[in-house]
Amino acid sequence: MIRIATLCFLFISTLCFSQNKTHFQNLDVFELEWAVNPEISPDGNRIVYQRYGFDIMNDRKQSRLWMMNANGTNNFKLTSNEVNESNPKWSPDGTKIAFTSSTENGSEIFVYWLATGKTAKLTQLEKSPSGLRWSPDGKHIAFLMTVPEAQPKLVKPPKKPKGAKWADHPRVTTRFKYEADGSGYIQPGFKHIFIVSAEGGTPRQISTDNYKFGSPHWAKDGKSLYFSGNLIDDWNYDFRNSEIYNIDIATGKTTALTNRKGPDSGLTLSPNGKQIAYVGFDDKVQTYQVRHIYLMDVDGTNKKEIKTNLDRNPSNLTWSNDGKGLYFQYDDKGNTKIGYTTLSGKTSKIADNLGGTAIGRPYGAGSYSLSQNGNIAYTQSTPNYPAEIAVVQKGKTRKISKLNDDILPYRTLGEVEEVWYKSTIDGNNIQGWIVYPPDFDASKKYPLLVENHGGPISNYGDRFSPEMQLYASAGYVVFYPNPRGSTSYGEKFGNLLYHNYPGNDYDDVMDGVDAVIAKGNIATNELYVTGGSAGGIMTAWMIGKNNRFKAAAVIKPVMNWISKTLTADNYYGYADSRYPGQPWENFETYWKFSPISLVGNIETPTLVMVGTEDRRTPLSESKQLYSALKIRKIETALVEIPGAYHLIVNRPSQLITKVDHIVAWFEKYRNK
């Protein structure tokens, strides 16, 4: 009887338990966690990683270092510190982990000893370090750090009376790049390469001249460092170029090993220290260019391309331990993968679904690392969960962490479906995804919400997205496409927007809308559209081209390419590759492709949203759209997110408020 009663209790409990599942809601965002930057130990037995979560009381993202066995057991917090920790790096012998950690005076370099569990601070730096690299003998750590410079002054102010309270001195800028989205004004200074003893002490600056230095990589003998950078006098203006250099630690002598027009970066040294693999391309000055994998001897001779014929953008190169090939990651049709190529170019796929580290929308990201015995640790994501730790051992893949098992099993998520359709412009195959509302009923009609991705040189994919799930939970079928110009479909497809943006990507999105409607579950009088950045451009373009949408939410757009080009933090990054010439040389073209040129056609009620600290698509861009719509008496509202940069969702509450405002705006026009 006891056993029967117990079984009945378990059955009833399980039934109730399953019935208690709820839809994904806005406050659930604070409960999510992400695994980032997994570093597997040299022997392949342990994995240290950054565990990202959200502090609901302080509304902040937080990063702590955790470690687990490669079989998924013994997952524990590495230190007792309750501060942000990042950038873990194993020592060559696997006995120590170097990492950066926040202090009252900024980030510093710390070391953790596995044998004792003790942690020590190695440095007291003026600025925060990055790009940590152990020397081959484990005795030193190389890193990058900014060396400040004095602010320029044009005048010497008069001496003020004692005790007088005058206004602050003006800030004088003479640099080409002086601000960056996400951080604001850049204090004057240059990044330089430093070395510090692994036992602590005073760091020694290795590089001297003020150019653009990248993260250091040790030579096999420990006597020099390799890095990618730009050390030409005109480096500010030759912004797309970079070369690979060697710098002698004892003398500081620097030697360029590459010399072509185009970027050479992402270097990694072979296990025997005799070759360097890197990625790059010959710059053809176009919108999108796929990088290729190259080899050269460490003295810069015998350069050759590894012809993989993959037509995808490789990154994060890692030599196999036998030196016969290279691992890399790449995006293919909206899914990030780990690949392998022999030195002769024979490629194979090692793992799918790398990524899931983008906090809001389903962008590609993530990383992997390789142990000496060939095991791989990487961040894995599907539409059902953000980045977890997975391992590849003997060709088999297994997810080993369960960071979100305290919430996601108790939520009913919207089901994600892949969809392909034909472009009516040229017959290209276009890929997109549909997210259905939780508890979707195929006999009913639902409103359609189109979400356009940013970039436009980027891609969405089958990755977990809190934003898409929240839209679906609000009762919308969500469609997010990868129109022409998106990455992961090859160079030709990605470059179809060259001198034509926005262009036929608009047609690709609208073809997708019709393809989703043709599936039969959409209320055709209930269409809504949104998107941020390049997605905001596309949203504004769409409502300027047609009146099919009942309401729109244009998020952090470019409305006027002339004003954006000369005020944004990254305008130089696409000079001459988006439109021919500069704005004052080609006014008509810049205006032709500016969504503000279509504002006279807009009849759609439109929400406009932007962060007040956005340097990428400055606040003035959104205000142009809002003001134009107000002048025309089109229903509109301007939502300014205080303190938010271009990403908007750098704080979790901002992600929530972004989605809530969009949904509230659309609901205002539902069933009207």
PDB file of N, CA and C in Angstrom, residues 433-489:
ATOM      1  N   TRP A 433      13.469  32.269 -40.064  1.00  0.00           N
ATOM      2  CA  TRP A 433      12.950  31.435 -38.980  1.00  0.00           C
ATOM      3  C   TRP A 433      11.623  31.995 -38.514  1.00  0.00           C
ATOM      4  N   ILE A 434      10.753  31.098 -38.083  1.00  0.00           N
ATOM      5  CA  ILE A 434       9.451  31.455 -37.525  1.00  0.00           C
ATOM      6  C   ILE A 434       9.424  30.972 -36.079  1.00  0.00           C
ATOM      7  N   VAL A 435       8.995  31.846 -35.184  1.00  0.00           N
ATOM      8  CA  VAL A 435       8.754  31.452 -33.795  1.00  0.00           C
ATOM      9  C   VAL A 435       7.249  31.503 -33.571  1.00  0.00           C
ATOM     10  N   TYR A 436       6.681  30.371 -33.177  1.00  0.00           N
ATOM     11  CA  TYR A 436       5.250  30.303 -32.942  1.00  0.00           C
ATOM     12  C   TYR A 436       4.941  30.623 -31.477  1.00  0.00           C
ATOM     13  N   PRO A 437       3.776  31.184 -31.205  1.00  0.00           N
ATOM     14  CA  PRO A 437       3.409  31.426 -29.810  1.00  0.00           C
ATOM     15  C   PRO A 437       3.364  30.114 -29.029  1.00  0.00           C
ATOM     16  N   PRO A 438       3.703  30.141 -27.752  1.00  0.00           N
ATOM     17  CA  PRO A 438       3.541  28.929 -26.934  1.00  0.00           C
ATOM     18  C   PRO A 438       2.090  28.445 -27.007  1.00  0.00           C
ATOM     19  N   ASP A 439       1.907  27.135 -27.005  1.00  0.00           N
ATOM     20  CA  ASP A 439       0.562  26.546 -27.106  1.00  0.00           C
ATOM     21  C   ASP A 439      -0.117  26.942 -28.413  1.00  0.00           C
ATOM     22  N   PHE A 440       0.677  27.030 -29.469  1.00  0.00           N
ATOM     23  CA  PHE A 440       0.177  27.399 -30.799  1.00  0.00           C
ATOM     24  C   PHE A 440      -0.935  26.463 -31.242  1.00  0.00           C
ATOM     25  N   ASP A 441      -2.005  27.034 -31.777  1.00  0.00           N
ATOM     26  CA  ASP A 441      -3.147  26.286 -32.281  1.00  0.00           C
ATOM     27  C   ASP A 441      -3.235  26.502 -33.792  1.00  0.00           C
ATOM     28  N   ALA A 442      -2.958  25.466 -34.564  1.00  0.00           N
ATOM     29  CA  ALA A 442      -2.900  25.584 -36.020  1.00  0.00           C
ATOM     30  C   ALA A 442      -4.238  25.938 -36.641  1.00  0.00           C
ATOM     31  N   SER A 443      -5.326  25.835 -35.890  1.00  0.00           N
ATOM     32  CA  SER A 443      -6.648  26.167 -36.438  1.00  0.00           C
ATOM     33  C   SER A 443      -6.965  27.652 -36.299  1.00  0.00           C
ATOM     34  N   LYS A 444      -6.096  28.403 -35.635  1.00  0.00           N
ATOM     35  CA  LYS A 444      -6.349  29.823 -35.387  1.00  0.00           C
ATOM     36  C   LYS A 444      -5.481  30.706 -36.274  1.00  0.00           C
ATOM     37  N   LYS A 445      -5.861  31.967 -36.354  1.00  0.00           N
ATOM     38  CA  LYS A 445      -5.080  32.973 -37.060  1.00  0.00           C
ATOM     39  C   LYS A 445      -4.366  33.858 -36.026  1.00  0.00           C
ATOM     40  N   TYR A 446      -3.114  34.205 -36.330  1.00  0.00           N
ATOM     41  CA  TYR A 446      -2.307  34.979 -35.391  1.00  0.00           C
ATOM     42  C   TYR A 446      -1.739  36.223 -36.072  1.00  0.00           C
ATOM     43  N   PRO A 447      -1.460  37.264 -35.304  1.00  0.00           N
ATOM     44  CA  PRO A 447      -0.755  38.421 -35.867  1.00  0.00           C
ATOM     45  C   PRO A 447       0.694  38.044 -36.171  1.00  0.00           C
ATOM     46  N   LEU A 448       1.256  38.687 -37.180  1.00  0.00           N
ATOM     47  CA  LEU A 448       2.641  38.426 -37.580  1.00  0.00           C
ATOM     48  C   LEU A 448       3.523  39.605 -37.187  1.00  0.00           C
ATOM     49  N   LEU A 449       4.625  39.319 -36.518  1.00  0.00           N
ATOM     50  CA  LEU A 449       5.620  40.326 -36.149  1.00  0.00           C
ATOM     51  C   LEU A 449       6.908  40.007 -36.900  1.00  0.00           C
ATOM     52  N   VAL A 450       7.341  40.909 -37.759  1.00  0.00           N
ATOM     53  CA  VAL A 450       8.589  40.755 -38.513  1.00  0.00           C
ATOM     54  C   VAL A 450       9.705  41.457 -37.741  1.00  0.00           C
ATOM     55  N   GLU A 451      10.816  40.755 -37.507  1.00  0.00           N
ATOM     56  CA  GLU A 451      11.951  41.324 -36.781  1.00  0.00           C
ATOM     57  C   GLU A 451      13.173  41.295 -37.688  1.00  0.00           C
ATOM     58  N   ASN A 452      13.655  42.486 -38.082  1.00  0.00           N
ATOM     59  CA  ASN A 452      14.785  42.604 -39.005  1.00  0.00           C
ATOM     60  C   ASN A 452      16.103  42.711 -38.239  1.00  0.00           C
ATOM     61  N   HIS A 453      17.127  41.985 -38.698  1.00  0.00           N
ATOM     62  CA  HIS A 453      18.398  42.003 -37.966  1.00  0.00           C
ATOM     63  C   HIS A 453      19.246  43.212 -38.321  1.00  0.00           C
ATOM     64  N   GLY A 454      20.218  43.489 -37.469  1.00  0.00           N
ATOM     65  CA  GLY A 454      21.134  44.605 -37.663  1.00  0.00           C
ATOM     66  C   GLY A 454      22.297  44.213 -38.550  1.00  0.00           C
ATOM     67  N   GLY A 455      23.216  45.107 -38.684  1.00  0.00           N
ATOM     68  CA  GLY A 455      24.412  44.852 -39.487  1.00  0.00           C
ATOM     69  C   GLY A 455      24.626  45.904 -40.570  1.00  0.00           C
ATOM     70  N   PRO A 456      24.121  45.682 -41.773  1.00  0.00           N
ATOM     71  CA  PRO A 456      23.407  44.488 -42.240  1.00  0.00           C
ATOM     72  C   PRO A 456      24.324  43.283 -42.457  1.00  0.00           C
ATOM     73  N   ILE A 457      25.661  43.536 -42.328  1.00  0.00           N
ATOM     74  CA  ILE A 457      26.625  42.438 -42.511  1.00  0.00           C
ATOM     75  C   ILE A 457      26.673  41.627 -41.229  1.00  0.00           C
ATOM     76  N   SER A 458      25.689  40.775 -41.063  1.00  0.00           N
ATOM     77  CA  SER A 458      25.528  39.958 -39.869  1.00  0.00           C
ATOM     78  C   SER A 458      24.510  38.882 -40.196  1.00  0.00           C
ATOM     79  N   ASN A 459      24.116  38.097 -39.196  1.00  0.00           N
ATOM     80  CA  ASN A 459      23.063  37.117 -39.443  1.00  0.00           C
ATOM     81  C   ASN A 459      22.353  36.733 -38.161  1.00  0.00           C
ATOM     82  N   TYR A 460      21.077  36.393 -38.302  1.00  0.00           N
ATOM     83  CA  TYR A 460      20.315  35.715 -37.261  1.00  0.00           C
ATOM     84  C   TYR A 460      20.397  34.215 -37.525  1.00  0.00           C
ATOM     85  N   GLY A 461      20.072  33.436 -36.494  1.00  0.00           N
ATOM     86  CA  GLY A 461      20.104  31.991 -36.687  1.00  0.00           C
ATOM     87  C   GLY A 461      19.238  31.263 -35.683  1.00  0.00           C
ATOM     88  N   ASP A 462      19.359  29.944 -35.686  1.00  0.00           N
ATOM     89  CA  ASP A 462      18.568  29.094 -34.797  1.00  0.00           C
ATOM     90  C   ASP A 462      19.246  29.034 -33.427  1.00  0.00           C
ATOM     91  N   ARG A 463      19.246  30.184 -32.766  1.00  0.00           N
ATOM     92  CA  ARG A 463      19.881  30.340 -31.456  1.00  0.00           C
ATOM     93  C   ARG A 463      18.854  30.891 -30.476  1.00  0.00           C
ATOM     94  N   PHE A 464      19.104  30.696 -29.201  1.00  0.00           N
ATOM     95  CA  PHE A 464      18.166  31.170 -28.189  1.00  0.00           C
ATOM     96  C   PHE A 464      18.097  32.691 -28.201  1.00  0.00           C
ATOM     97  N   SER A 465      16.871  33.220 -28.086  1.00  0.00           N
ATOM     98  CA  SER A 465      16.675  34.666 -28.086  1.00  0.00           C
ATOM     99  C   SER A 465      15.564  35.042 -27.117  1.00  0.00           C
ATOM    100  N   PRO A 466      15.902  35.688 -25.998  1.00  0.00           N
ATOM    101  CA  PRO A 466      14.847  36.152 -25.086  1.00  0.00           C
ATOM    102  C   PRO A 466      13.858  37.091 -25.761  1.00  0.00           C
ATOM    103  N   GLU A 467      14.354  37.971 -26.643  1.00  0.00           N
ATOM    104  CA  GLU A 467      13.459  38.935 -27.279  1.00  0.00           C
ATOM    105  C   GLU A 467      12.438  38.234 -28.158  1.00  0.00           C
ATOM    106  N   MET A 468      12.882  37.296 -28.979  1.00  0.00           N
ATOM    107  CA  MET A 468      11.947  36.584 -29.858  1.00  0.00           C
ATOM    108  C   MET A 468      10.930  35.793 -29.032  1.00  0.00           C
ATOM    109  N   GLN A 469      11.383  35.193 -27.939  1.00  0.00           N
ATOM    110  CA  GLN A 469      10.476  34.415 -27.095  1.00  0.00           C
ATOM    111  C   GLN A 469       9.446  35.311 -26.418  1.00  0.00           C
ATOM    112  N   LEU A 470       9.843  36.512 -26.024  1.00  0.00           N
ATOM    113  CA  LEU A 470       8.901  37.426 -25.394  1.00  0.00           C
ATOM    114  C   LEU A 470       7.840  37.895 -26.390  1.00  0.00           C
ATOM    115  N   TYR A 471       8.239  38.149 -27.627  1.00  0.00           N
ATOM    116  CA  TYR A 471       7.256  38.503 -28.651  1.00  0.00           C
ATOM    117  C   TYR A 471       6.274  37.347 -28.866  1.00  0.00           C
ATOM    118  N   ALA A 472       6.808  36.136 -28.929  1.00  0.00           N
ATOM    119  CA  ALA A 472       5.943  34.969 -29.124  1.00  0.00           C
ATOM    120  C   ALA A 472       5.004  34.787 -27.938  1.00  0.00           C
ATOM    121  N   SER A 473       5.499  34.997 -26.734  1.00  0.00           N
ATOM    122  CA  SER A 473       4.657  34.870 -25.542  1.00  0.00           C
ATOM    123  C   SER A 473       3.540  35.898 -25.526  1.00  0.00           C
ATOM    124  N   ALA A 474       3.760  37.023 -26.201  1.00  0.00           N
ATOM    125  CA  ALA A 474       2.719  38.051 -26.292  1.00  0.00           C
ATOM    126  C   ALA A 474       1.652  37.707 -27.322  1.00  0.00           C
ATOM    127  N   GLY A 475       1.809  36.553 -27.992  1.00  0.00           N
ATOM    128  CA  GLY A 475       0.778  36.076 -28.907  1.00  0.00           C
ATOM    129  C   GLY A 475       1.055  36.283 -30.376  1.00  0.00           C
ATOM    130  N   TYR A 476       2.291  36.655 -30.726  1.00  0.00           N
ATOM    131  CA  TYR A 476       2.644  36.909 -32.121  1.00  0.00           C
ATOM    132  C   TYR A 476       3.387  35.725 -32.731  1.00  0.00           C
ATOM    133  N   VAL A 477       3.106  35.451 -33.996  1.00  0.00           N
ATOM    134  CA  VAL A 477       4.017  34.638 -34.795  1.00  0.00           C
ATOM    135  C   VAL A 477       5.151  35.568 -35.211  1.00  0.00           C
ATOM    136  N   VAL A 478       6.375  35.179 -34.906  1.00  0.00           N
ATOM    137  CA  VAL A 478       7.530  36.036 -35.157  1.00  0.00           C
ATOM    138  C   VAL A 478       8.305  35.483 -36.346  1.00  0.00           C
ATOM    139  N   PHE A 479       8.633  36.356 -37.285  1.00  0.00           N
ATOM    140  CA  PHE A 479       9.413  35.962 -38.461  1.00  0.00           C
ATOM    141  C   PHE A 479      10.687  36.777 -38.490  1.00  0.00           C
ATOM    142  N   TYR A 480      11.844  36.089 -38.491  1.00  0.00           N
ATOM    143  CA  TYR A 480      13.110  36.814 -38.617  1.00  0.00           C
ATOM    144  C   TYR A 480      13.943  36.201 -39.745  1.00  0.00           C
ATOM    145  N   PRO A 481      14.176  36.974 -40.818  1.00  0.00           N
ATOM    146  CA  PRO A 481      14.851  36.474 -42.018  1.00  0.00           C
ATOM    147  C   PRO A 481      16.307  36.911 -42.102  1.00  0.00           C
ATOM    148  N   ASN A 482      17.043  36.256 -42.979  1.00  0.00           N
ATOM    149  CA  ASN A 482      18.396  36.670 -43.374  1.00  0.00           C
ATOM    150  C   ASN A 482      18.376  37.051 -44.856  1.00  0.00           C
ATOM    151  N   PRO A 483      17.976  38.279 -45.161  1.00  0.00           N
ATOM    152  CA  PRO A 483      17.928  38.699 -46.568  1.00  0.00           C
ATOM    153  C   PRO A 483      19.325  38.873 -47.139  1.00  0.00           C
ATOM    154  N   ARG A 484      19.412  39.155 -48.418  1.00  0.00           N
ATOM    155  CA  ARG A 484      20.708  39.385 -49.072  1.00  0.00           C
ATOM    156  C   ARG A 484      21.492  40.440 -48.295  1.00  0.00           C
ATOM    157  N   GLY A 485      22.798  40.260 -48.281  1.00  0.00           N
ATOM    158  CA  GLY A 485      23.641  41.105 -47.449  1.00  0.00           C
ATOM    159  C   GLY A 485      23.983  40.441 -46.134  1.00  0.00           C
ATOM    160  N   SER A 486      23.214  39.423 -45.755  1.00  0.00           N
ATOM    161  CA  SER A 486      23.516  38.696 -44.527  1.00  0.00           C
ATOM    162  C   SER A 486      24.746  37.818 -44.725  1.00  0.00           C
ATOM    163  N   THR A 487      25.485  37.620 -43.658  1.00  0.00           N
ATOM    164  CA  THR A 487      26.644  36.737 -43.707  1.00  0.00           C
ATOM    165  C   THR A 487      26.210  35.283 -43.533  1.00  0.00           C
ATOM    166  N   SER A 488      27.120  34.389 -43.818  1.00  0.00           N
ATOM    167  CA  SER A 488      27.004  32.925 -43.678  1.00  0.00           C
ATOM    168  C   SER A 488      26.438  32.242 -44.913  1.00  0.00           C
ATOM    169  N   TYR A 489      26.309  32.995 -46.028  1.00  0.00           N
ATOM    170  CA  TYR A 489      25.844  32.417 -47.286  1.00  0.00           C
ATOM    171  C   TYR A 489      26.849  32.633 -48.414  1.00  0.00           C
TER     172      TYR A 489
END
